[in-house]
Amino acid sequence: MHHSRLEKCFDELKRLKKKALIPYITAGDPLPDLTVNLMHALVESGADIIELGVPFSDPIADGPIIQRASERALNQGVNLEACLNFVSDFRATNKVTPIVLMGYMNPIEQFGWDHFADKAANVGVDGVLVVDCPPEESKMFFNKLKAQHIDCIHLVAPTTSEERLKKILGEASGYIYYVSLRGVTGSDKLNPVDVSRKINFVKKHTKLPVAVGFGISSRKSVFDMAKTDADGVVIGSALIRAMEEAGSEGGSPIETVKSRLDDLSKGLSKKR
C-alpha cells in the first residue's frame, strides 16, 4: 500500500493533536528567483503542507490579491514548467513537506495530461487541486494522476449538495478543501458556526482530512477555524497581501511572509 506524504503528514499531526498549517503562495510572485526560498521559509515558520499556485491569466475563483500575484508571475514568464522546476529545486533539500499544486485546467491541458502527470510525479508533487475541474468531467485526467500516486484534491463549497458531495468524495484523495465562503479567495466574512456545521457534514461522509480555506486572514479567523473539526487551515491571500505591502515599502518578502505566518499560526496553537 502506497502511503502518500500527505497521508503521513495528516496522520502525524493527528497523533500530535495538531491541525495542519497550509500556506498558499503563487509560484513566481513576487520574483521567480525567490519562490524556492519562500517555500523553505514557509516550512521554517511552521508550514505542514504548501499549496503552490500555478499562475493563470483568468483565475475565476480568485480574488484581486491572488489575481494580481498571478499577473506578476505571468509577466515574468512563470508557466507550469517553471512551477514544476520550483518543486524540483525545493525537493533537493526537503523531501518531507507535501506540496500541492493548485490551479486551473487550461495550463495542464496545454502541457499535456500524461506529460504533466509524469513530470509532477518525478519532481515530487504530492497533490493537485484543479479549481475549474468537476470530478465527473475529468475522470481520465484524475486516473493518470492516481496512477502516479498523486492525490486529487477537490473543493467542496457551502452550496454543495449531499448528492454532489458523494460524487466528489468518490474521486477525492489526500484531503478535501472546504471553501468557507461563497465567493472568491481573500474575502473576510466568515461565520464559524456555519463552517463548523458544514465541516461536520462533510466528515460524516469521508475519512479524508478536511482543510478549510478562503477568508482566513487574521489570527482570530485562524483561531475560529481551528476550533472547528477541520484538520487543516489554508492561508493564502493574507500572505500575498503582506508581501505586496512590504514590496511597496522596500521590505523583504521572505522576512515578511515568515513574520506574517508566525503571527497567524499563533491562532492554531492556542489551547482549544
Tab-separated table of C-alpha atoms in Angstrom:
chain	number	residue	atom	x	y	z
A	1	MET	CA	0.000	0.000	0.000
A	2	HIS	CA	1.436	3.366	-1.020
A	3	HIS	CA	1.365	5.903	1.806
A	4	SER	CA	1.484	9.384	0.402
A	5	ARG	CA	3.387	12.231	2.009
A	6	LEU	CA	0.021	13.921	2.610
A	7	GLU	CA	-1.348	10.876	4.416
A	8	LYS	CA	1.770	10.612	6.587
A	9	CYS	CA	1.608	14.326	7.360
A	10	PHE	CA	-2.041	14.259	8.487
A	11	ASP	CA	-1.520	11.012	10.446
A	12	GLU	CA	1.419	12.512	12.319
A	13	LEU	CA	-0.496	15.737	13.070
A	14	LYS	CA	-3.467	13.722	14.296
A	15	ARG	CA	-1.156	11.841	16.639
A	16	LEU	CA	0.115	15.184	17.959
A	17	LYS	CA	-3.469	16.539	18.102
A	18	LYS	CA	-2.472	19.402	15.820
A	19	LYS	CA	-4.078	20.982	12.766
A	20	ALA	CA	-2.188	21.317	9.503
A	21	LEU	CA	-0.967	24.814	8.710
A	22	ILE	CA	-1.261	25.118	4.925
A	23	PRO	CA	0.062	28.361	3.434
A	24	TYR	CA	-0.599	29.210	-0.219
A	25	ILE	CA	1.717	31.280	-2.399
A	26	THR	CA	1.597	31.948	-6.129
A	27	ALA	CA	4.652	30.478	-7.869
A	28	GLY	CA	6.876	33.230	-9.260
A	29	ASP	CA	5.445	36.030	-7.128
A	30	PRO	CA	6.921	38.478	-6.276
A	31	LEU	CA	10.026	37.192	-8.116
A	32	PRO	CA	10.698	33.766	-9.650
A	33	ASP	CA	14.146	33.710	-8.011
A	34	LEU	CA	12.514	33.930	-4.581
A	35	THR	CA	9.926	31.156	-4.900
A	36	VAL	CA	12.013	28.224	-3.642
A	37	ASN	CA	13.449	30.293	-0.772
A	38	LEU	CA	9.912	31.374	0.106
A	39	MET	CA	8.805	27.739	0.202
A	40	HIS	CA	11.627	26.901	2.617
A	41	ALA	CA	10.780	29.991	4.691
A	42	LEU	CA	7.165	28.805	4.992
A	43	VAL	CA	8.384	25.469	6.361
A	44	GLU	CA	10.660	27.269	8.845
A	45	SER	CA	7.599	29.203	10.015
A	46	GLY	CA	5.599	26.068	10.700
A	47	ALA	CA	4.002	25.121	7.363
A	48	ASP	CA	2.960	21.468	7.356
A	49	ILE	CA	1.877	21.445	3.691
A	50	ILE	CA	2.476	24.035	0.953
A	51	GLU	CA	-0.072	24.926	-1.700
A	52	LEU	CA	1.766	26.363	-4.687
A	53	GLY	CA	-0.457	28.329	-7.043
A	54	VAL	CA	0.136	27.937	-10.777
A	55	PRO	CA	-0.317	31.393	-12.355
A	56	PHE	CA	-3.156	31.668	-14.861
A	57	SER	CA	-4.480	34.593	-16.880
A	58	ASP	CA	-8.145	34.090	-15.975
A	59	PRO	CA	-8.310	32.875	-12.367
A	60	ILE	CA	-12.089	32.888	-11.821
A	61	ALA	CA	-12.068	31.573	-8.236
A	62	ASP	CA	-9.507	34.057	-7.014
A	63	GLY	CA	-9.984	37.496	-5.562
A	64	PRO	CA	-7.995	40.569	-6.613
A	65	ILE	CA	-4.986	39.800	-4.397
A	66	ILE	CA	-4.226	36.400	-5.937
A	67	GLN	CA	-5.195	37.700	-9.397
A	68	ARG	CA	-2.507	40.375	-9.088
A	69	ALA	CA	0.014	37.774	-7.891
A	70	SER	CA	-0.826	35.627	-10.920
A	71	GLU	CA	-0.339	38.606	-13.232
A	72	ARG	CA	3.034	39.497	-11.706
A	73	ALA	CA	4.222	35.899	-12.116
A	74	LEU	CA	2.958	35.589	-15.704
A	75	ASN	CA	4.640	38.880	-16.609
A	76	GLN	CA	7.916	37.290	-15.503
A	77	GLY	CA	7.381	34.241	-17.695
A	78	VAL	CA	6.333	31.801	-14.971
A	79	ASN	CA	4.404	28.911	-16.505
A	80	LEU	CA	3.554	25.363	-15.426
A	81	GLU	CA	7.009	24.072	-16.429
A	82	ALA	CA	8.603	26.699	-14.163
A	83	CYS	CA	6.311	25.665	-11.286
A	84	LEU	CA	7.396	22.039	-11.632
A	85	ASN	CA	11.029	23.165	-11.662
A	86	PHE	CA	10.464	25.122	-8.426
A	87	VAL	CA	9.168	21.928	-6.800
A	88	SER	CA	12.178	20.001	-8.102
A	89	ASP	CA	14.575	22.593	-6.617
A	90	PHE	CA	12.687	22.578	-3.305
A	91	ARG	CA	12.853	18.767	-3.154
A	92	ALA	CA	16.655	18.869	-3.450
A	93	THR	CA	16.746	19.687	0.272
A	94	ASN	CA	13.216	18.970	1.539
A	95	LYS	CA	11.785	15.527	0.890
A	96	VAL	CA	9.211	15.649	3.679
A	97	THR	CA	6.847	18.618	3.307
A	98	PRO	CA	3.937	17.781	0.986
A	99	ILE	CA	3.458	20.100	-1.997
A	100	VAL	CA	0.083	20.605	-3.645
A	101	LEU	CA	-0.150	22.389	-6.982
A	102	MET	CA	-3.296	24.478	-7.199
A	103	GLY	CA	-4.507	25.993	-10.431
A	104	TYR	CA	-6.725	25.761	-13.486
A	105	MET	CA	-7.134	23.124	-16.185
A	106	ASN	CA	-6.037	25.224	-19.160
A	107	PRO	CA	-2.253	25.248	-18.449
A	108	ILE	CA	-2.344	21.494	-17.705
A	109	GLU	CA	-4.145	20.763	-20.984
A	110	GLN	CA	-1.592	22.840	-22.898
A	111	PHE	CA	1.188	20.931	-21.158
A	112	GLY	CA	-0.430	17.547	-21.884
A	113	TRP	CA	-2.020	15.329	-19.245
A	114	ASP	CA	0.489	12.466	-19.480
A	115	HIS	CA	3.482	14.768	-19.603
A	116	PHE	CA	2.147	16.655	-16.579
A	117	ALA	CA	1.401	13.529	-14.521
A	118	ASP	CA	4.868	12.094	-15.275
A	119	LYS	CA	6.788	15.254	-14.570
A	120	ALA	CA	4.758	16.143	-11.447
A	121	ALA	CA	5.476	12.684	-10.026
A	122	ASN	CA	9.174	12.912	-10.930
A	123	VAL	CA	9.730	16.274	-9.251
A	124	GLY	CA	7.843	15.292	-6.094
A	125	VAL	CA	4.397	16.901	-6.323
A	126	ASP	CA	2.056	15.225	-3.825
A	127	GLY	CA	-1.342	16.559	-4.779
A	128	VAL	CA	-3.103	18.529	-7.488
A	129	LEU	CA	-6.123	20.751	-6.994
A	130	VAL	CA	-7.709	21.944	-10.227
A	131	VAL	CA	-10.211	24.653	-9.372
A	132	ASP	CA	-12.308	24.522	-12.543
A	133	CYS	CA	-12.421	20.772	-12.988
A	134	PRO	CA	-15.526	18.864	-11.844
A	135	PRO	CA	-14.577	15.266	-10.978
A	136	GLU	CA	-17.069	13.645	-13.340
A	137	GLU	CA	-15.753	15.569	-16.357
A	138	SER	CA	-12.140	14.614	-15.872
A	139	LYS	CA	-12.015	11.036	-14.676
A	140	MET	CA	-9.317	10.188	-17.215
A	141	PHE	CA	-7.117	13.029	-16.031
A	142	PHE	CA	-7.511	12.089	-12.373
A	143	ASN	CA	-6.811	8.439	-13.173
A	144	LYS	CA	-3.490	9.488	-14.722
A	145	LEU	CA	-2.591	11.331	-11.526
A	146	LYS	CA	-3.672	8.421	-9.341
A	147	ALA	CA	-1.555	6.029	-11.413
A	148	GLN	CA	1.428	8.189	-10.403
A	149	HIS	CA	0.359	8.211	-6.726
A	150	ILE	CA	-0.547	11.898	-6.897
A	151	ASP	CA	-3.530	12.851	-4.747
A	152	CYS	CA	-6.512	14.527	-6.401
A	153	ILE	CA	-7.781	17.238	-4.111
A	154	HIS	CA	-11.260	18.634	-4.654
A	155	LEU	CA	-13.130	21.690	-3.480
A	156	VAL	CA	-16.359	21.430	-1.517
A	157	ALA	CA	-18.397	24.617	-1.106
A	158	PRO	CA	-21.138	25.754	1.304
A	159	THR	CA	-23.610	25.175	-1.522
A	160	THR	CA	-22.517	21.585	-2.314
A	161	SER	CA	-25.476	19.188	-2.018
A	162	GLU	CA	-25.181	15.784	-0.356
A	163	GLU	CA	-25.557	14.007	-3.695
A	164	ARG	CA	-22.829	16.154	-5.252
A	165	LEU	CA	-20.627	15.693	-2.211
A	166	LYS	CA	-20.772	11.899	-2.600
A	167	LYS	CA	-19.669	12.233	-6.240
A	168	ILE	CA	-16.744	14.453	-5.282
A	169	LEU	CA	-15.688	12.195	-2.414
A	170	GLY	CA	-15.756	9.206	-4.741
A	171	GLU	CA	-12.903	10.780	-6.717
A	172	ALA	CA	-11.014	12.638	-3.989
A	173	SER	CA	-7.834	11.666	-2.176
A	174	GLY	CA	-5.282	13.472	0.002
A	175	TYR	CA	-7.668	15.882	1.672
A	176	ILE	CA	-10.847	17.799	0.956
A	177	TYR	CA	-10.521	21.574	0.559
A	178	TYR	CA	-13.604	23.093	2.147
A	179	VAL	CA	-14.310	26.577	0.798
A	180	SER	CA	-15.528	28.505	3.816
A	181	LEU	CA	-17.229	31.281	1.847
A	182	ARG	CA	-19.487	31.710	-1.130
A	183	GLY	CA	-17.314	33.905	-3.299
A	184	VAL	CA	-13.677	34.355	-4.130
A	185	THR	CA	-10.454	33.949	-2.184
A	186	GLY	CA	-9.371	36.798	0.029
A	187	SER	CA	-12.822	37.853	1.263
A	188	ASP	CA	-13.267	38.136	5.005
A	189	LYS	CA	-16.834	37.410	6.091
A	190	LEU	CA	-16.547	34.125	7.964
A	191	ASN	CA	-19.295	32.509	10.000
A	192	PRO	CA	-17.516	29.965	12.223
A	193	VAL	CA	-20.754	28.235	13.290
A	194	ASP	CA	-21.837	27.652	9.687
A	195	VAL	CA	-18.386	26.466	8.699
A	196	SER	CA	-18.227	24.117	11.662
A	197	ARG	CA	-21.589	22.576	10.823
A	198	LYS	CA	-20.675	22.049	7.184
A	199	ILE	CA	-17.291	20.523	8.011
A	200	ASN	CA	-19.021	18.013	10.297
A	201	PHE	CA	-21.442	17.221	7.465
A	202	VAL	CA	-18.507	16.572	5.084
A	203	LYS	CA	-16.650	14.481	7.670
A	204	LYS	CA	-19.697	12.247	8.182
A	205	HIS	CA	-19.225	11.116	4.574
A	206	THR	CA	-15.458	10.671	4.387
A	207	LYS	CA	-12.396	9.544	6.309
A	208	LEU	CA	-10.278	12.052	4.386
A	209	PRO	CA	-8.931	15.051	6.286
A	210	VAL	CA	-10.747	18.334	5.629
A	211	ALA	CA	-8.802	21.573	5.226
A	212	VAL	CA	-10.636	24.875	5.322
A	213	GLY	CA	-9.671	27.903	3.255
A	214	PHE	CA	-10.896	31.187	1.708
A	215	GLY	CA	-11.355	34.153	4.021
A	216	ILE	CA	-8.802	33.224	6.663
A	217	SER	CA	-6.737	36.340	7.078
A	218	SER	CA	-6.487	37.229	10.759
A	219	ARG	CA	-5.290	35.439	13.856
A	220	LYS	CA	-8.906	35.407	15.057
A	221	SER	CA	-10.194	33.736	11.884
A	222	VAL	CA	-7.414	31.130	12.155
A	223	PHE	CA	-8.410	30.549	15.783
A	224	ASP	CA	-12.122	30.295	14.846
A	225	MET	CA	-11.357	27.744	12.130
A	226	ALA	CA	-9.032	25.841	14.464
A	227	LYS	CA	-11.949	25.385	16.876
A	228	THR	CA	-13.916	23.523	14.191
A	229	ASP	CA	-13.291	19.868	13.342
A	230	ALA	CA	-11.229	20.883	10.305
A	231	ASP	CA	-7.913	19.035	10.054
A	232	GLY	CA	-6.081	21.929	8.438
A	233	VAL	CA	-6.273	25.651	7.755
A	234	VAL	CA	-5.258	27.221	4.421
A	235	ILE	CA	-3.872	30.763	4.454
A	236	GLY	CA	-3.181	32.460	1.121
A	237	SER	CA	-4.352	35.972	0.344
A	238	ALA	CA	-3.174	37.285	3.722
A	239	LEU	CA	0.419	36.219	2.966
A	240	ILE	CA	0.380	37.618	-0.560
A	241	ARG	CA	-1.113	40.903	0.650
A	242	ALA	CA	1.624	41.172	3.288
A	243	MET	CA	4.304	40.636	0.612
A	244	GLU	CA	2.697	43.230	-1.649
A	245	GLU	CA	2.690	45.797	1.137
A	246	ALA	CA	6.282	45.000	2.088
A	247	GLY	CA	7.354	45.226	-1.561
A	248	SER	CA	5.885	48.696	-1.968
A	249	GLU	CA	7.884	49.791	1.084
A	250	GLY	CA	11.102	48.074	0.018
A	251	GLY	CA	10.790	45.316	2.640
A	252	SER	CA	11.968	41.714	2.285
A	253	PRO	CA	9.211	39.379	1.025
A	254	ILE	CA	10.765	36.410	2.823
A	255	GLU	CA	11.024	38.064	6.235
A	256	THR	CA	7.510	39.457	5.772
A	257	VAL	CA	5.989	36.083	4.965
A	258	LYS	CA	7.767	34.452	7.889
A	259	SER	CA	6.560	37.006	10.413
A	260	ARG	CA	3.001	37.035	8.981
A	261	LEU	CA	2.759	33.244	9.049
A	262	ASP	CA	4.303	33.122	12.541
A	263	ASP	CA	1.675	35.608	13.662
A	264	LEU	CA	-1.283	33.847	12.019
A	265	SER	CA	-0.186	30.398	13.140
A	266	LYS	CA	-0.472	31.531	16.764
A	267	GLY	CA	-4.219	31.204	16.190
A	268	LEU	CA	-3.652	27.483	15.627
A	269	SER	CA	-1.545	26.867	18.684
A	270	LYS	CA	-3.817	28.486	21.268
A	271	LYS	CA	-5.214	25.909	23.645
A	272	ARG	CA	-8.616	24.805	22.464
